[in-house]
Amino acid sequence: MSRRSQLEHEVSLAQKRIKDAPKNTPANIRKIWEQELVDLEVELNNLTDDEEDNND
């Protein structure tokens, strides 16, 4: 799996976790999850061609 595919998958999972979280999830946990999502999205957006595995 290429790094881009892996990050896209992780972003998708993080988005689903936030979307499907129970209403009583503590705010500090939600904040951590949201920050993890932002970090993954930044990493994905900052990938260069050299970092991607173009041999999938």
Coordinates of C-alpha atoms in Angstrom, one line a residue:
M1 CA 0.0 0.0 0.0
S2 CA 1.4 3.4 -1.0
R3 CA 1.9 6.0 1.7
R4 CA -0.8 8.1 0.1
S5 CA -3.3 5.2 0.2
Q6 CA -2.4 4.5 3.7
L7 CA -2.9 8.1 4.8
E8 CA -6.2 8.4 2.9
H9 CA -7.4 5.3 4.7
E10 CA -6.3 6.6 8.1
V11 CA -8.1 10.0 7.3
S12 CA -11.3 8.1 6.4
L13 CA -11.2 6.0 9.6
A14 CA -10.6 9.2 11.7
Q15 CA -13.5 11.0 10.1
K16 CA -15.8 8.0 10.7
R17 CA -14.7 7.7 14.3
I18 CA -15.5 11.4 14.9
K19 CA -18.8 11.2 13.0
D20 CA -20.0 8.0 14.7
A21 CA -18.8 8.9 18.2
P22 CA -21.5 8.7 20.9
K23 CA -23.0 12.0 22.0
N24 CA -21.6 11.5 25.5
T25 CA -18.0 11.2 24.3
P26 CA -15.9 13.6 26.5
A27 CA -15.0 16.9 24.8
N28 CA -11.3 16.3 25.5
I29 CA -11.4 13.0 23.7
R30 CA -13.2 14.6 20.7
K31 CA -10.5 17.3 20.7
I32 CA -7.7 14.7 20.6
W33 CA -9.4 12.9 17.7
E34 CA -10.0 16.1 15.8
Q35 CA -6.3 17.1 16.2
E36 CA -5.2 13.6 15.0
L37 CA -7.4 14.1 11.9
V38 CA -5.9 17.5 11.2
D39 CA -2.4 16.0 11.6
L40 CA -3.2 13.2 9.1
E41 CA -4.7 15.6 6.6
V42 CA -1.7 17.9 6.8
E43 CA 0.6 15.0 6.3
L44 CA -1.4 13.8 3.3
N45 CA -1.6 17.3 1.8
N46 CA 2.2 17.7 2.2
L47 CA 3.2 14.5 0.5
T48 CA 5.7 15.0 -2.4
D49 CA 6.1 12.8 -5.4
D50 CA 9.3 11.5 -4.0
E51 CA 7.5 10.2 -0.9
E52 CA 4.8 8.4 -2.7
D53 CA 5.1 4.8 -3.9
N54 CA 4.2 5.0 -7.5
N55 CA 4.5 1.3 -8.0
D56 CA 1.1 0.2 -6.8

